[in-house]
PDB file of C-alpha atoms in Angstrom:
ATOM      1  CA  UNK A  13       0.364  14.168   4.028  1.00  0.00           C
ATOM      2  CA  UNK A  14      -3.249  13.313   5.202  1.00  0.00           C
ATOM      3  CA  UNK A  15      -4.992   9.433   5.733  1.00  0.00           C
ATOM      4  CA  UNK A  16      -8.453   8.484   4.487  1.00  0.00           C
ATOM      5  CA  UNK A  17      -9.408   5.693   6.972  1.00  0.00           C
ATOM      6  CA  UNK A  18     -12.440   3.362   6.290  1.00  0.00           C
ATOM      7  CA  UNK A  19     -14.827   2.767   8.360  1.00  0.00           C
ATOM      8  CA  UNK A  20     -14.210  -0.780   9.233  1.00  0.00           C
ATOM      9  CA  UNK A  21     -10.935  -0.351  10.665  1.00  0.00           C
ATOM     10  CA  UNK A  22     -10.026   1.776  14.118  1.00  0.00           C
ATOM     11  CA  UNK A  23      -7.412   4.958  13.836  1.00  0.00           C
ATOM     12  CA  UNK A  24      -4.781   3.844  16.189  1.00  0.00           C
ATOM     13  CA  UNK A  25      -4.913   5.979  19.990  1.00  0.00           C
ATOM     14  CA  UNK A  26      -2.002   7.736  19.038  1.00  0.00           C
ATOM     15  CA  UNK A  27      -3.954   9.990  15.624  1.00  0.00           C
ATOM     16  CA  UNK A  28      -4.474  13.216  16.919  1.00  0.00           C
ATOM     17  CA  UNK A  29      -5.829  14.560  13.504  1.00  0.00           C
ATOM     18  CA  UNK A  30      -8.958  12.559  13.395  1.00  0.00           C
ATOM     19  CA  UNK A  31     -11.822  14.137  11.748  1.00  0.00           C
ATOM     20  CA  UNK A  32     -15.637  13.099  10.829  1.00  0.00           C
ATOM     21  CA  UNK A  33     -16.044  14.096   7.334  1.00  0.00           C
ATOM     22  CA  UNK A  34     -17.994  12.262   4.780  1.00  0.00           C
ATOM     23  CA  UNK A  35     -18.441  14.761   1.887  1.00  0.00           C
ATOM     24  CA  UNK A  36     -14.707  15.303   2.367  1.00  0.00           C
ATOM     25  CA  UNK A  37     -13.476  11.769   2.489  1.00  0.00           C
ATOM     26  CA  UNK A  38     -16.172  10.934  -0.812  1.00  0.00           C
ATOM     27  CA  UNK A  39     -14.470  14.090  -2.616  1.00  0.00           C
ATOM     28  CA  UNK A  40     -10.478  12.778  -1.713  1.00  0.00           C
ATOM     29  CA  UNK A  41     -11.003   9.608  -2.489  1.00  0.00           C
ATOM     30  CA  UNK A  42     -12.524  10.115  -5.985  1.00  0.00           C
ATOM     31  CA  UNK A  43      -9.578  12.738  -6.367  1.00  0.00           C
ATOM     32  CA  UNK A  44      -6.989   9.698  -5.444  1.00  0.00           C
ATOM     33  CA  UNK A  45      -8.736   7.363  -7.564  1.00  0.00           C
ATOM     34  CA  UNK A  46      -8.521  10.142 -10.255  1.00  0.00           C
ATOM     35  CA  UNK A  47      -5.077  11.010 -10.256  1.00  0.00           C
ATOM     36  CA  UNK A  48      -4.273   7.248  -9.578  1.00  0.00           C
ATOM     37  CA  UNK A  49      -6.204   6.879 -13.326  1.00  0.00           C
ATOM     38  CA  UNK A  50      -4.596   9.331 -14.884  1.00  0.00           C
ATOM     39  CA  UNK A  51      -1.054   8.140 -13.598  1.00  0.00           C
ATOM     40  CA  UNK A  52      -2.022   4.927 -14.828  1.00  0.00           C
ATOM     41  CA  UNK A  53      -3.304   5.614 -17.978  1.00  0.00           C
ATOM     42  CA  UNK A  54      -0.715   7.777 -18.864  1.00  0.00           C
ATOM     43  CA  UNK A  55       1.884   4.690 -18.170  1.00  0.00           C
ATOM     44  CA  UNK A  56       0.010   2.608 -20.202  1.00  0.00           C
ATOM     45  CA  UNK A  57      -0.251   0.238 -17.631  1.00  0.00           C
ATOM     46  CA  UNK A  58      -3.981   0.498 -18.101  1.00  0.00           C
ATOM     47  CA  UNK A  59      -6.765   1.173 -20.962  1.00  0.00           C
ATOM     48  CA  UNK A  60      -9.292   4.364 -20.703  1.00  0.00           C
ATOM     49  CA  UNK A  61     -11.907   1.430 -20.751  1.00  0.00           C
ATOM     50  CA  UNK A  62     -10.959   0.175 -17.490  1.00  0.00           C
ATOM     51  CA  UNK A  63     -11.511   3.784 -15.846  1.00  0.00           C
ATOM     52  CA  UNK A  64     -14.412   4.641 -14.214  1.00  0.00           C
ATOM     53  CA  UNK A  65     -15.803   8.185 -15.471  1.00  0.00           C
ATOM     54  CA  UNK A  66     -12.263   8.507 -15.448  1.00  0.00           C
ATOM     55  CA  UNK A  67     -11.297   6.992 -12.022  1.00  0.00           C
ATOM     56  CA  UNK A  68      -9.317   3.997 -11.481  1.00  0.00           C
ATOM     57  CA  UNK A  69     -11.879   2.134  -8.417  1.00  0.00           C
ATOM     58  CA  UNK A  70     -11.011  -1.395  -7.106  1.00  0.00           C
ATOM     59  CA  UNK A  71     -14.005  -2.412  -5.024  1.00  0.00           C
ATOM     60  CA  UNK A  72     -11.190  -2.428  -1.711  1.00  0.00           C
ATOM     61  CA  UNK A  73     -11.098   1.318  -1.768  1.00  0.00           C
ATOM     62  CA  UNK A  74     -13.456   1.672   0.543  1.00  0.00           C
ATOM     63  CA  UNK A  75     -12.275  -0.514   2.846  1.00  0.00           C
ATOM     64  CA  UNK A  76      -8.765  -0.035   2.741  1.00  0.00           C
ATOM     65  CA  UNK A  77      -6.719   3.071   4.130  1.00  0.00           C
ATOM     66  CA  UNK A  78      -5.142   5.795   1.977  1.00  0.00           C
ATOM     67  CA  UNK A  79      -2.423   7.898   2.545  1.00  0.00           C
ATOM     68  CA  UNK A  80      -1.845  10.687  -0.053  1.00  0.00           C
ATOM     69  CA  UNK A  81       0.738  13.319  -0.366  1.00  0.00           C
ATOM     70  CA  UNK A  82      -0.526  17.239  -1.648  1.00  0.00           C
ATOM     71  CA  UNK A  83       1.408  19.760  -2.778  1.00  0.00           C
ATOM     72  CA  UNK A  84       1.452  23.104  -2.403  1.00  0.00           C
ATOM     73  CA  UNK A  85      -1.885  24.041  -3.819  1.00  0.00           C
ATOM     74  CA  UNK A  86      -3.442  21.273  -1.848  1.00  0.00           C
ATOM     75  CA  UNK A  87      -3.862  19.184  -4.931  1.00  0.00           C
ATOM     76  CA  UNK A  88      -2.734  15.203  -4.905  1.00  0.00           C
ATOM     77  CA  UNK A  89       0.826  14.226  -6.046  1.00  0.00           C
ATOM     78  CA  UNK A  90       1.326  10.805  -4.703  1.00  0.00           C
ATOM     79  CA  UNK A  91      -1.107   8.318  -2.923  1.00  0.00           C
ATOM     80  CA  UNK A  92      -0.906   4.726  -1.529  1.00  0.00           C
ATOM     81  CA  UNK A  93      -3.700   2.176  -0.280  1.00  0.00           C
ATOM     82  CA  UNK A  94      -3.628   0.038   2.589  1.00  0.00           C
ATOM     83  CA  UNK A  95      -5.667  -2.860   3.051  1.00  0.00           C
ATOM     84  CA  UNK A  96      -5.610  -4.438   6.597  1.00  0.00           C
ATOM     85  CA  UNK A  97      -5.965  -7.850   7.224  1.00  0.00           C
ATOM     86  CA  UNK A  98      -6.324 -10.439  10.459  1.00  0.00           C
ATOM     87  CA  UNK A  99      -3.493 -13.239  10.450  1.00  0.00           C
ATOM     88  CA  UNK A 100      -6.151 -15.502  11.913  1.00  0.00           C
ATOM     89  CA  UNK A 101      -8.032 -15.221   8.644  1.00  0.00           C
ATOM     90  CA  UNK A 102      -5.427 -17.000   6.458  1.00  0.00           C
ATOM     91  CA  UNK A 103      -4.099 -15.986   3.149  1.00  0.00           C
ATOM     92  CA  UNK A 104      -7.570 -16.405   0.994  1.00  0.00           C
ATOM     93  CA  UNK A 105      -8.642 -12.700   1.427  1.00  0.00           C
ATOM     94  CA  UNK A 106      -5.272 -11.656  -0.048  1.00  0.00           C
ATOM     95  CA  UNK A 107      -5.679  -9.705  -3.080  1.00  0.00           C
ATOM     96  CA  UNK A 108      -1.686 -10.524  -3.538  1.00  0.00           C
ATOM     97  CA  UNK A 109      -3.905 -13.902  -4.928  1.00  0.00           C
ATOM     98  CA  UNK A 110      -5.224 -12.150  -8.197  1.00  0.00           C
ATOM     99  CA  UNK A 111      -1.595 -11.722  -9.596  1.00  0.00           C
ATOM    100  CA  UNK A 112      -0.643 -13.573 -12.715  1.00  0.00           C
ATOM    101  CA  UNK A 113       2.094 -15.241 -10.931  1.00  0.00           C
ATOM    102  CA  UNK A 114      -0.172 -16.503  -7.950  1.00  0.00           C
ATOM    103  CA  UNK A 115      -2.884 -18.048 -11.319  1.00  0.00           C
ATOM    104  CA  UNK A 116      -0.139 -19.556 -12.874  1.00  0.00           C
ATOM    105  CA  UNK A 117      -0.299 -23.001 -12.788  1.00  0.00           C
ATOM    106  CA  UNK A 118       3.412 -23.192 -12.425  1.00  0.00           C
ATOM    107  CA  UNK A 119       4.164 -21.033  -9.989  1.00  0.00           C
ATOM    108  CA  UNK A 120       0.430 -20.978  -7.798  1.00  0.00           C
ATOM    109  CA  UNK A 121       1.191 -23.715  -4.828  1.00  0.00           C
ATOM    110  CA  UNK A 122       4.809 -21.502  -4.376  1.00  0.00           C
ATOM    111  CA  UNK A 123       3.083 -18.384  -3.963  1.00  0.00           C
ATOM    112  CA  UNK A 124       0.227 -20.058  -1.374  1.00  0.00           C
ATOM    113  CA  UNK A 125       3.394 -21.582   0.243  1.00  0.00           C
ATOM    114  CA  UNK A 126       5.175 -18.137   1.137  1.00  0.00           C
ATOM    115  CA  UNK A 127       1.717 -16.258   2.099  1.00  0.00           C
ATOM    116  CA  UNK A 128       1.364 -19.419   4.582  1.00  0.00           C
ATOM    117  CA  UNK A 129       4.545 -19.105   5.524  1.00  0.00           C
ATOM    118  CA  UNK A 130       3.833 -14.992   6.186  1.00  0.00           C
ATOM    119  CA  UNK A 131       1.117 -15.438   7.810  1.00  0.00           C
ATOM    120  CA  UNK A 132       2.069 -18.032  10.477  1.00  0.00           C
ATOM    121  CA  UNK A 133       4.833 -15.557  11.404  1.00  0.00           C
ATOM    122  CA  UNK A 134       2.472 -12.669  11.569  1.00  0.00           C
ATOM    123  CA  UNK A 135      -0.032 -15.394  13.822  1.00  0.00           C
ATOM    124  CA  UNK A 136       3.081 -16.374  16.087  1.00  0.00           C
ATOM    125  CA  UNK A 137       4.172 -12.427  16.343  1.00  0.00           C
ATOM    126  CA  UNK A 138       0.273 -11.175  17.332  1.00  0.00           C
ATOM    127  CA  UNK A 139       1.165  -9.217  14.321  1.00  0.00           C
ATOM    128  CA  UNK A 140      -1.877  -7.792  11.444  1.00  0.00           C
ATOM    129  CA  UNK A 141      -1.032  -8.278   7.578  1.00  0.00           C
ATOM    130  CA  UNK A 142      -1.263  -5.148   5.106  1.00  0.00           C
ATOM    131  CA  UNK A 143      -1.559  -5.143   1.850  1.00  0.00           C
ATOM    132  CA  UNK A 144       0.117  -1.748  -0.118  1.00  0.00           C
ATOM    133  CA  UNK A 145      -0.870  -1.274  -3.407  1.00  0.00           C
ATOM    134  CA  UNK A 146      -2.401   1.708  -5.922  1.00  0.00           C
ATOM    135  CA  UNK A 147       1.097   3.721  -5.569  1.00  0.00           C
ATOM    136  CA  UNK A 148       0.893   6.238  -7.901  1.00  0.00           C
ATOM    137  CA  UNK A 149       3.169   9.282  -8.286  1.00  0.00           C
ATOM    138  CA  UNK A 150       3.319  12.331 -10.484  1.00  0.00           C
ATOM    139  CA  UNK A 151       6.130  13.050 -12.706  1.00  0.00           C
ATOM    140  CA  UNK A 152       7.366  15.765 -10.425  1.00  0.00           C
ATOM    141  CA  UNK A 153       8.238  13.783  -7.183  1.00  0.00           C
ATOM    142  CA  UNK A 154       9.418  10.672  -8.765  1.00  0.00           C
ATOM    143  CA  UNK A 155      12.889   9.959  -7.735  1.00  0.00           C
ATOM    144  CA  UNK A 156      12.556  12.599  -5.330  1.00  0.00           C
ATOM    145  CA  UNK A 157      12.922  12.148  -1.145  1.00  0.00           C
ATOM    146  CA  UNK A 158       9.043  13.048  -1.487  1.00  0.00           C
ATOM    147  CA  UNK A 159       8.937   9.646  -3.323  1.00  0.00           C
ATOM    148  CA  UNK A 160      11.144   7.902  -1.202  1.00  0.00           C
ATOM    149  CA  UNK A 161       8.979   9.326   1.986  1.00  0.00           C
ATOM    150  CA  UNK A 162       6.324   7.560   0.917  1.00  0.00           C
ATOM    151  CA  UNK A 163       7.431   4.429   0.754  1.00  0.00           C
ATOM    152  CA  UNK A 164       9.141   5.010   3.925  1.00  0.00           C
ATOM    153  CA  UNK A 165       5.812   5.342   5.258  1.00  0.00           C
ATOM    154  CA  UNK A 166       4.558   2.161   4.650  1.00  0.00           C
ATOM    155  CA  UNK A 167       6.611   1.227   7.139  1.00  0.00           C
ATOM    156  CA  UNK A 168       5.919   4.143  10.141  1.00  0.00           C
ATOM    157  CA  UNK A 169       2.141   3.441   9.030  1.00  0.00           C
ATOM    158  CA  UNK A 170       2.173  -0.110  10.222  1.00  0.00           C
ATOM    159  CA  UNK A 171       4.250   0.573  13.160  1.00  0.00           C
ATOM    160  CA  UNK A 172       1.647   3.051  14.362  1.00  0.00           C
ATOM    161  CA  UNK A 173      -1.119  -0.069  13.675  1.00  0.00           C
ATOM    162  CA  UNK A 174       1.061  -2.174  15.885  1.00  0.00           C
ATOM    163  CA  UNK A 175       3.775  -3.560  13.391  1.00  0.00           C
ATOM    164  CA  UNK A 176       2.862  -5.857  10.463  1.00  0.00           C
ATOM    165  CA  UNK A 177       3.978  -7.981   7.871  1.00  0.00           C
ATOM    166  CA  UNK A 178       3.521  -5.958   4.318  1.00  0.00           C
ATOM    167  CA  UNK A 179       2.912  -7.532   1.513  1.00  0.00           C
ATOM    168  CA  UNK A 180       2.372  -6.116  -2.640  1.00  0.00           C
ATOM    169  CA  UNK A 181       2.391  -6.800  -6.146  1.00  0.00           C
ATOM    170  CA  UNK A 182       4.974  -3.959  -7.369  1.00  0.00           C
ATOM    171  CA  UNK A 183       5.775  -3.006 -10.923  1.00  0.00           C
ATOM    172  CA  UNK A 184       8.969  -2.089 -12.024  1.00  0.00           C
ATOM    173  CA  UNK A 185       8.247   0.917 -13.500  1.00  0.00           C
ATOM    174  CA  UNK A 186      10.141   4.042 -12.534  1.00  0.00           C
ATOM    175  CA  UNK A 187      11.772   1.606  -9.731  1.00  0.00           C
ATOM    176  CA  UNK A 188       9.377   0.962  -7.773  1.00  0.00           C
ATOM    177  CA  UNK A 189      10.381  -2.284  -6.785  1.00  0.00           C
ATOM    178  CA  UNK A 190      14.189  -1.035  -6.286  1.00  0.00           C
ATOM    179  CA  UNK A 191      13.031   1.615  -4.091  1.00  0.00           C
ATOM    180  CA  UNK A 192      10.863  -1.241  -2.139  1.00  0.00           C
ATOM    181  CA  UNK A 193      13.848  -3.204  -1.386  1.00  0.00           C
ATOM    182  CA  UNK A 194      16.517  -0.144  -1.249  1.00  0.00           C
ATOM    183  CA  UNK A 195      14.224   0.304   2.088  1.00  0.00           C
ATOM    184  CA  UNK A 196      13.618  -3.238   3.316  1.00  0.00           C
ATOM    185  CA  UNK A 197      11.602  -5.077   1.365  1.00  0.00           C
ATOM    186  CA  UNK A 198      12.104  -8.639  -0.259  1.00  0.00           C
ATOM    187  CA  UNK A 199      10.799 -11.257  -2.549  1.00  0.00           C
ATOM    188  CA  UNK A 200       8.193 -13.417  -1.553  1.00  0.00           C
ATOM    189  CA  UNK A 201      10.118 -16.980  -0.530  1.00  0.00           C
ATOM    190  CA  UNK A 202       8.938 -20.196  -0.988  1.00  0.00           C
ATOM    191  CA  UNK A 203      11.246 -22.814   1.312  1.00  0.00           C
ATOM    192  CA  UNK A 204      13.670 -20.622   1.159  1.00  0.00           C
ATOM    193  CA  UNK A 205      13.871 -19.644  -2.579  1.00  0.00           C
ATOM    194  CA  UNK A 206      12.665 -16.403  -4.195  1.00  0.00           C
ATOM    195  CA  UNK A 207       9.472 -15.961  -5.906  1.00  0.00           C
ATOM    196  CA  UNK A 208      10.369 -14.796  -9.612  1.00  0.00           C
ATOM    197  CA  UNK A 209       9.625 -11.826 -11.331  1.00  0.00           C
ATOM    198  CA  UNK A 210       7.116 -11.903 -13.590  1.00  0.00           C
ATOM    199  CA  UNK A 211       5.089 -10.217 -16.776  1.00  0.00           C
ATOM    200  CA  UNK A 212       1.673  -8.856 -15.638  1.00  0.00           C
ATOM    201  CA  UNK A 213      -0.438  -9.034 -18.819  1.00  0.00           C
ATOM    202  CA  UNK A 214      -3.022  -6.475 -16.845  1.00  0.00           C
ATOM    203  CA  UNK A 215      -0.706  -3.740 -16.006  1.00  0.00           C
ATOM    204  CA  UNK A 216       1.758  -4.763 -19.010  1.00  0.00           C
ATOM    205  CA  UNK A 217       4.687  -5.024 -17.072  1.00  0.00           C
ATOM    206  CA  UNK A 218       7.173  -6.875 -15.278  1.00  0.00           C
ATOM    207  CA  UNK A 219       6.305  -7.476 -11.585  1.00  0.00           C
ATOM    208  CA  UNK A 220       7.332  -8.417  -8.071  1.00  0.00           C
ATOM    209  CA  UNK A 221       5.667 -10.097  -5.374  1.00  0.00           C
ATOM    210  CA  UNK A 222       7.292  -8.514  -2.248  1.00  0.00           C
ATOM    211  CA  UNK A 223       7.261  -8.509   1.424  1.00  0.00           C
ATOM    212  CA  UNK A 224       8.488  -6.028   4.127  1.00  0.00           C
ATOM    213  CA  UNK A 225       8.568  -6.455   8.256  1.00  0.00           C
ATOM    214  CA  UNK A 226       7.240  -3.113   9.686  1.00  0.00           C
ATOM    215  CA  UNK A 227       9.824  -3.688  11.883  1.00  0.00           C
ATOM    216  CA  UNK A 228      12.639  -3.891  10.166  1.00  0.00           C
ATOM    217  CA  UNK A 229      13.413  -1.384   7.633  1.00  0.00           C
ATOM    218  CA  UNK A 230      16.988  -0.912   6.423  1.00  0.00           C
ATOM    219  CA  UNK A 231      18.208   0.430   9.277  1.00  0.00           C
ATOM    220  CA  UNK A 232      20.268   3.350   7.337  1.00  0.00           C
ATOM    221  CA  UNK A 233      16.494   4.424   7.161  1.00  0.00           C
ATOM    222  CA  UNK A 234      15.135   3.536  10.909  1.00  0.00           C
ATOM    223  CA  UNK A 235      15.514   7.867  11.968  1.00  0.00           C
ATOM    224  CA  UNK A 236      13.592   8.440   8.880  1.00  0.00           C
ATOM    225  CA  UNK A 237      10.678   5.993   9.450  1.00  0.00           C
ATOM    226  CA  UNK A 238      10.459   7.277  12.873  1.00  0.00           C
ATOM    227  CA  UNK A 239      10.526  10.808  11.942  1.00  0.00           C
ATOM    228  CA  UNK A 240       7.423   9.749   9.850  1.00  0.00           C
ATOM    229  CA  UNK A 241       5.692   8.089  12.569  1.00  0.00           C
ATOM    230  CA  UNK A 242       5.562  11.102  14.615  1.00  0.00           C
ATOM    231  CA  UNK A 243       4.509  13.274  11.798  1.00  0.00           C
ATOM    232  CA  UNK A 244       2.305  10.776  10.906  1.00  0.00           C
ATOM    233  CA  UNK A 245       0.744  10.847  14.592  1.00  0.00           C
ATOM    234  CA  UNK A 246      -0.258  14.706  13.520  1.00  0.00           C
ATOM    235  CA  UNK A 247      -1.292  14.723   9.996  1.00  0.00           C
ATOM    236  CA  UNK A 248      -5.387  15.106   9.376  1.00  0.00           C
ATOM    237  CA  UNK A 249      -7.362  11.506   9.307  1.00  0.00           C
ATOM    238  CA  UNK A 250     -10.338  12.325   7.393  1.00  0.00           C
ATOM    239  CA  UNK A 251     -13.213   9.399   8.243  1.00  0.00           C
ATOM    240  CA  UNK A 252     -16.728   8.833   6.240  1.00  0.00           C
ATOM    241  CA  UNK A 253     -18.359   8.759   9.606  1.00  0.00           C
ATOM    242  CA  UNK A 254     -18.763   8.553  13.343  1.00  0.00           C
ATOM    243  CA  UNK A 255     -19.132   5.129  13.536  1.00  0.00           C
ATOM    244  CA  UNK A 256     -18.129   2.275  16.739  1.00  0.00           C
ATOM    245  CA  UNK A 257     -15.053   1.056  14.546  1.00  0.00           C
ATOM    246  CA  UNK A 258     -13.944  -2.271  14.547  1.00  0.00           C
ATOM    247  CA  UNK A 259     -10.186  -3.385  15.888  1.00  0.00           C
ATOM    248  CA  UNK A 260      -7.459  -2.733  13.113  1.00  0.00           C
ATOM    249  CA  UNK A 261      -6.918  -5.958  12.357  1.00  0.00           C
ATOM    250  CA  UNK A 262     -10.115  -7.466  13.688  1.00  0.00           C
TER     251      UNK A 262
END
């Protein structure tokens, strides 16, 4: 495993891998948004058209956090995004917002009502909010402990920031969402009642709206999470720059 952190946003005191690279950090993140393309497209969960010379870029790239898993010949197999976010900011930042259950006139007040409801714990906890998204896997760890690692690490990642609420739009394909919960997650709730699934006419598939506590994982998975955290603690952190960073959730 290895971390591309942004600019913006401090490694936590406890990184010992931290390293000022810019060509290096350009080259993995095009890779990641490569592969992530290439996964995507070959899912059909996106068109060629919405690639960008063949990478799939979202504008928070750049400012979010990615953690990606290489194999053997050093070449990406899995990666995940992290966007960090201040509770004090509210819930309009949120890119859980753009989802076609949070612009459905049906269902849009619920969703504002559970990120409010997210956010005033994270507010009341001194907690930070993260936002995981752009999971992508290759055929050859999915279903594996590789894959089930890296979720797992969504969970040692924001422990190591200082514990957060998580929050993501996750598909359903090859059980992603199952795995999310199988480890701690859960549906978005609005006074007390789930959030639906729902058809994402982007992605063309059915979709969740989940949370996790960085704090609470299943605990038949607590060893492993903290197993991650100190490998985490190790692993390279490849930055664009030597730059006075910002707090994490500043």
């Amino acid at each position: 495993m290895l971390l591309l952190a942004p600019v913006q946003s401090a490694p936590p005191a406890s990184f010992s891998g931290i390293q000022s690279d810019p060509a290096r950090y350009k080259d993995l993140l095009f890779e990641a948004q490569a592969f992530r393309g290439k996964v995507y497209l070959e899912d059909g969960a996106i068109q060629a058209s919405q690639l960008t010379d063949g990478r799939h870029a979202d504008p928070i790239d750049e400012k979010s956090w990615h953690l990606l898993v290489l194999d053997s010949f050093h070449r990406i197999c899995g990666c995940m995004r992290y966007s960090l976010h201040s509770a004090g900011r509210g819930i309009r930042e949120l890119t859980v917002l753009r989802s076609a259950l949070a612009r459905s006139p049906q269902w849009a007040q619920e969703v504002e009502t559970a990120l409010h409801a997210e956010v005033a714990m994270a507010e009341q906890q001194a907690h930070g909010i993260v936002e995981a998204g752009g999971w992508a896997l290759s055929k050859e760890i999915r279903g594996t402990v590789e894959a089930l690692r890296m979720a797992l690490a969504s969970f040692a990642i924001c422990e190591e920031w200082g514990g957060a609420i998580g929050l993501s739009t996750v598909t359903e394909r090859h059980c992603s969402a199952s795995i999310l919960r199988r480890i701690g997650g859960r549906s978005l709730e609005s006074n007390g009642s789930p959030l639906p699934t729902y058809y994402d006419p982007q992605y063309d598939c059915r979709m969740e709206l989940l949370r996790f506590h960085s704090w609470a994982p299943n605990p038949r998975y607590r060893v492993w999470v903290e197993q991650i955290q100190a490998e985490l603690r190790r692993i390279p952190v490849i930055t664009p720059a030597c730059r006075t960073y910002a707090a994490s959730f500043g």
